[in-house]
PDB file of C-alpha atoms in Angstrom:
ATOM      1  CA  UNK A   7      74.536  10.853 247.420  1.00  0.00           C
ATOM      2  CA  UNK A   8      74.847   7.088 246.649  1.00  0.00           C
ATOM      3  CA  UNK A   9      74.712   4.585 249.404  1.00  0.00           C
ATOM      4  CA  UNK A  10      76.806   1.532 248.940  1.00  0.00           C
ATOM      5  CA  UNK A  11      76.768  -1.894 250.644  1.00  0.00           C
ATOM      6  CA  UNK A  12      79.477  -4.529 250.015  1.00  0.00           C
ATOM      7  CA  UNK A  13      79.065  -8.131 250.522  1.00  0.00           C
ATOM      8  CA  UNK A  14      80.802 -11.451 249.516  1.00  0.00           C
ATOM      9  CA  UNK A  15      84.060 -11.237 251.623  1.00  0.00           C
ATOM     10  CA  UNK A  16      85.226 -14.101 253.701  1.00  0.00           C
ATOM     11  CA  UNK A  17      88.000 -16.558 254.368  1.00  0.00           C
ATOM     12  CA  UNK A  18      89.513 -18.482 251.497  1.00  0.00           C
ATOM     13  CA  UNK A  19      92.638 -20.519 250.955  1.00  0.00           C
ATOM     14  CA  UNK A  20      95.388 -19.255 248.614  1.00  0.00           C
ATOM     15  CA  UNK A  21      94.518 -19.975 245.038  1.00  0.00           C
ATOM     16  CA  UNK A  22      90.751 -19.688 245.755  1.00  0.00           C
ATOM     17  CA  UNK A  23      88.227 -17.259 244.495  1.00  0.00           C
ATOM     18  CA  UNK A  24      85.749 -14.808 245.869  1.00  0.00           C
ATOM     19  CA  UNK A  25      83.164 -12.484 244.194  1.00  0.00           C
ATOM     20  CA  UNK A  26      82.413  -9.181 245.941  1.00  0.00           C
ATOM     21  CA  UNK A  27      79.193  -7.315 245.306  1.00  0.00           C
ATOM     22  CA  UNK A  28      78.425  -3.694 245.826  1.00  0.00           C
ATOM     23  CA  UNK A  29      74.742  -2.729 245.906  1.00  0.00           C
ATOM     24  CA  UNK A  30      74.081   0.981 245.303  1.00  0.00           C
ATOM     25  CA  UNK A  31      71.088   3.129 245.974  1.00  0.00           C
ATOM     26  CA  UNK A  32      70.637   6.503 244.452  1.00  0.00           C
ATOM     27  CA  UNK A  33      70.031   7.977 241.064  1.00  0.00           C
ATOM     28  CA  UNK A  34      73.611   8.734 240.034  1.00  0.00           C
ATOM     29  CA  UNK A  35      75.030   5.235 240.157  1.00  0.00           C
ATOM     30  CA  UNK A  36      74.705   4.619 236.412  1.00  0.00           C
ATOM     31  CA  UNK A  37      76.436   8.047 235.664  1.00  0.00           C
ATOM     32  CA  UNK A  38      79.308   7.386 238.065  1.00  0.00           C
ATOM     33  CA  UNK A  39      82.636   5.730 237.739  1.00  0.00           C
ATOM     34  CA  UNK A  40      83.119   2.989 240.235  1.00  0.00           C
ATOM     35  CA  UNK A  41      86.203   1.748 242.064  1.00  0.00           C
ATOM     36  CA  UNK A  42      87.292  -0.969 244.424  1.00  0.00           C
ATOM     37  CA  UNK A  43      89.942  -0.124 246.992  1.00  0.00           C
ATOM     38  CA  UNK A  44      91.559  -2.197 249.680  1.00  0.00           C
ATOM     39  CA  UNK A  45      93.223  -1.538 252.949  1.00  0.00           C
ATOM     40  CA  UNK A  46      95.441  -4.027 254.733  1.00  0.00           C
ATOM     41  CA  UNK A  47      96.296  -3.659 258.488  1.00  0.00           C
ATOM     42  CA  UNK A  48      98.874  -0.944 259.031  1.00  0.00           C
ATOM     43  CA  UNK A  49      98.749   0.124 255.358  1.00  0.00           C
ATOM     44  CA  UNK A  50      97.133   2.907 253.497  1.00  0.00           C
ATOM     45  CA  UNK A  51      93.992   2.412 251.419  1.00  0.00           C
ATOM     46  CA  UNK A  52      95.055   1.448 247.756  1.00  0.00           C
ATOM     47  CA  UNK A  53      93.311   1.280 244.449  1.00  0.00           C
ATOM     48  CA  UNK A  54      92.592  -2.193 243.199  1.00  0.00           C
ATOM     49  CA  UNK A  55      90.290  -1.748 240.156  1.00  0.00           C
ATOM     50  CA  UNK A  56      87.998   0.899 238.410  1.00  0.00           C
ATOM     51  CA  UNK A  57      85.380   0.861 235.874  1.00  0.00           C
ATOM     52  CA  UNK A  58      83.803   3.682 233.998  1.00  0.00           C
ATOM     53  CA  UNK A  59      80.090   4.566 234.051  1.00  0.00           C
ATOM     54  CA  UNK A  60      79.561   2.861 230.671  1.00  0.00           C
ATOM     55  CA  UNK A  61      78.082  -0.327 232.058  1.00  0.00           C
ATOM     56  CA  UNK A  62      79.254  -3.617 230.590  1.00  0.00           C
ATOM     57  CA  UNK A  63      81.065  -1.763 227.859  1.00  0.00           C
ATOM     58  CA  UNK A  64      82.913   0.472 230.388  1.00  0.00           C
ATOM     59  CA  UNK A  65      86.573   1.041 230.422  1.00  0.00           C
ATOM     60  CA  UNK A  66      88.437  -0.786 233.146  1.00  0.00           C
ATOM     61  CA  UNK A  67      91.700  -0.302 234.883  1.00  0.00           C
ATOM     62  CA  UNK A  68      93.612  -2.515 237.390  1.00  0.00           C
ATOM     63  CA  UNK A  69      96.419  -2.100 239.797  1.00  0.00           C
ATOM     64  CA  UNK A  70      99.479  -4.188 238.613  1.00  0.00           C
ATOM     65  CA  UNK A  71      99.227  -6.355 241.746  1.00  0.00           C
ATOM     66  CA  UNK A  72      95.693  -7.689 240.732  1.00  0.00           C
ATOM     67  CA  UNK A  73      95.860  -7.464 236.933  1.00  0.00           C
ATOM     68  CA  UNK A  74      95.098 -10.817 235.334  1.00  0.00           C
ATOM     69  CA  UNK A  75      93.488 -12.059 238.528  1.00  0.00           C
ATOM     70  CA  UNK A  76      90.692  -9.689 239.337  1.00  0.00           C
ATOM     71  CA  UNK A  77      87.834  -8.670 237.123  1.00  0.00           C
ATOM     72  CA  UNK A  78      85.680  -5.594 237.829  1.00  0.00           C
ATOM     73  CA  UNK A  79      82.187  -5.286 236.321  1.00  0.00           C
ATOM     74  CA  UNK A  80      78.925  -3.575 236.830  1.00  0.00           C
ATOM     75  CA  UNK A  81      75.192  -3.947 236.094  1.00  0.00           C
ATOM     76  CA  UNK A  82      73.679  -0.534 235.937  1.00  0.00           C
ATOM     77  CA  UNK A  83      70.113  -2.017 235.600  1.00  0.00           C
ATOM     78  CA  UNK A  84      70.684  -3.691 239.034  1.00  0.00           C
ATOM     79  CA  UNK A  85      72.700  -0.775 240.423  1.00  0.00           C
ATOM     80  CA  UNK A  86      75.336  -3.338 241.431  1.00  0.00           C
ATOM     81  CA  UNK A  87      79.062  -3.566 240.955  1.00  0.00           C
ATOM     82  CA  UNK A  88      81.207  -6.679 241.289  1.00  0.00           C
ATOM     83  CA  UNK A  89      84.750  -7.635 241.828  1.00  0.00           C
ATOM     84  CA  UNK A  90      85.664 -11.217 240.849  1.00  0.00           C
ATOM     85  CA  UNK A  91      88.811 -12.276 242.504  1.00  0.00           C
ATOM     86  CA  UNK A  92      90.613 -15.400 241.321  1.00  0.00           C
ATOM     87  CA  UNK A  93      94.042 -16.952 242.294  1.00  0.00           C
ATOM     88  CA  UNK A  94      93.936 -15.167 245.592  1.00  0.00           C
ATOM     89  CA  UNK A  95      97.135 -14.701 247.509  1.00  0.00           C
ATOM     90  CA  UNK A  96      97.705 -14.106 251.208  1.00  0.00           C
ATOM     91  CA  UNK A  97      98.835 -10.539 250.268  1.00  0.00           C
ATOM     92  CA  UNK A  98      95.314  -9.937 249.081  1.00  0.00           C
ATOM     93  CA  UNK A  99      94.101  -9.960 252.611  1.00  0.00           C
ATOM     94  CA  UNK A 100      92.491  -6.640 253.302  1.00  0.00           C
ATOM     95  CA  UNK A 101      89.219  -4.794 253.895  1.00  0.00           C
ATOM     96  CA  UNK A 102      87.849  -4.197 250.486  1.00  0.00           C
ATOM     97  CA  UNK A 103      85.706  -0.952 249.864  1.00  0.00           C
ATOM     98  CA  UNK A 104      83.639   0.014 246.832  1.00  0.00           C
ATOM     99  CA  UNK A 105      83.294   3.614 245.964  1.00  0.00           C
ATOM    100  CA  UNK A 106      81.649   5.764 243.296  1.00  0.00           C
ATOM    101  CA  UNK A 107      82.943   8.970 241.753  1.00  0.00           C
ATOM    102  CA  UNK A 108      80.393  11.559 240.680  1.00  0.00           C
ATOM    103  CA  UNK A 109      80.819  13.645 238.616  1.00  0.00           C
ATOM    104  CA  UNK A 110      82.985  11.088 236.871  1.00  0.00           C
ATOM    105  CA  UNK A 111      86.656  11.970 236.239  1.00  0.00           C
ATOM    106  CA  UNK A 112      88.581   9.032 234.708  1.00  0.00           C
ATOM    107  CA  UNK A 113      91.892  10.726 235.064  1.00  0.00           C
ATOM    108  CA  UNK A 114      91.380  10.640 238.851  1.00  0.00           C
ATOM    109  CA  UNK A 115      90.266   6.943 238.985  1.00  0.00           C
ATOM    110  CA  UNK A 116      93.310   6.042 241.119  1.00  0.00           C
ATOM    111  CA  UNK A 117      92.726   8.682 243.720  1.00  0.00           C
ATOM    112  CA  UNK A 118      90.500   7.714 246.621  1.00  0.00           C
ATOM    113  CA  UNK A 119      90.013  11.421 247.404  1.00  0.00           C
ATOM    114  CA  UNK A 120      88.026  11.805 244.189  1.00  0.00           C
ATOM    115  CA  UNK A 121      85.403   9.340 245.272  1.00  0.00           C
ATOM    116  CA  UNK A 122      82.509  10.802 247.204  1.00  0.00           C
ATOM    117  CA  UNK A 123      80.605   7.758 248.337  1.00  0.00           C
ATOM    118  CA  UNK A 124      82.066   4.666 250.111  1.00  0.00           C
ATOM    119  CA  UNK A 125      80.698   1.407 251.385  1.00  0.00           C
ATOM    120  CA  UNK A 126      81.397   0.083 254.818  1.00  0.00           C
ATOM    121  CA  UNK A 127      83.894  -2.430 253.640  1.00  0.00           C
ATOM    122  CA  UNK A 128      84.034  -6.184 253.516  1.00  0.00           C
ATOM    123  CA  UNK A 129      86.882  -8.247 254.935  1.00  0.00           C
ATOM    124  CA  UNK A 130      88.735 -10.663 252.666  1.00  0.00           C
ATOM    125  CA  UNK A 131      91.220 -12.998 254.337  1.00  0.00           C
ATOM    126  CA  UNK A 132      93.326 -15.384 252.330  1.00  0.00           C
ATOM    127  CA  UNK A 133      95.155 -18.118 254.183  1.00  0.00           C
ATOM    128  CA  UNK A 134      98.401 -19.741 253.050  1.00  0.00           C
TER     129      UNK A 134
END
């Protein structure tokens, strides 16, 4: 089992940027796909971005709502994943969660039920 701790959330004005980090402990992180999900008040948890287990050369995938603004990355040597969020909008306001999927199944990257380990979440608030 991988333990995950997110950090980097906060309050930012529309158009601003934030970088979320996800520190992992456990031996399977480098062999796991990783995803970022978000949940706004009154809404279901939704996929934001995913990256395969291949480190800096890993495949990535983004929800249409964040494509071109968010960048997911990972550093397996540091057991850490990142989500760089630029050009933030008020509708990006949510609790953001990182998660890992092991064994990795890229075809299920959009499905939160396929991820076995989750962080506690970090709040991102974008003011207009």
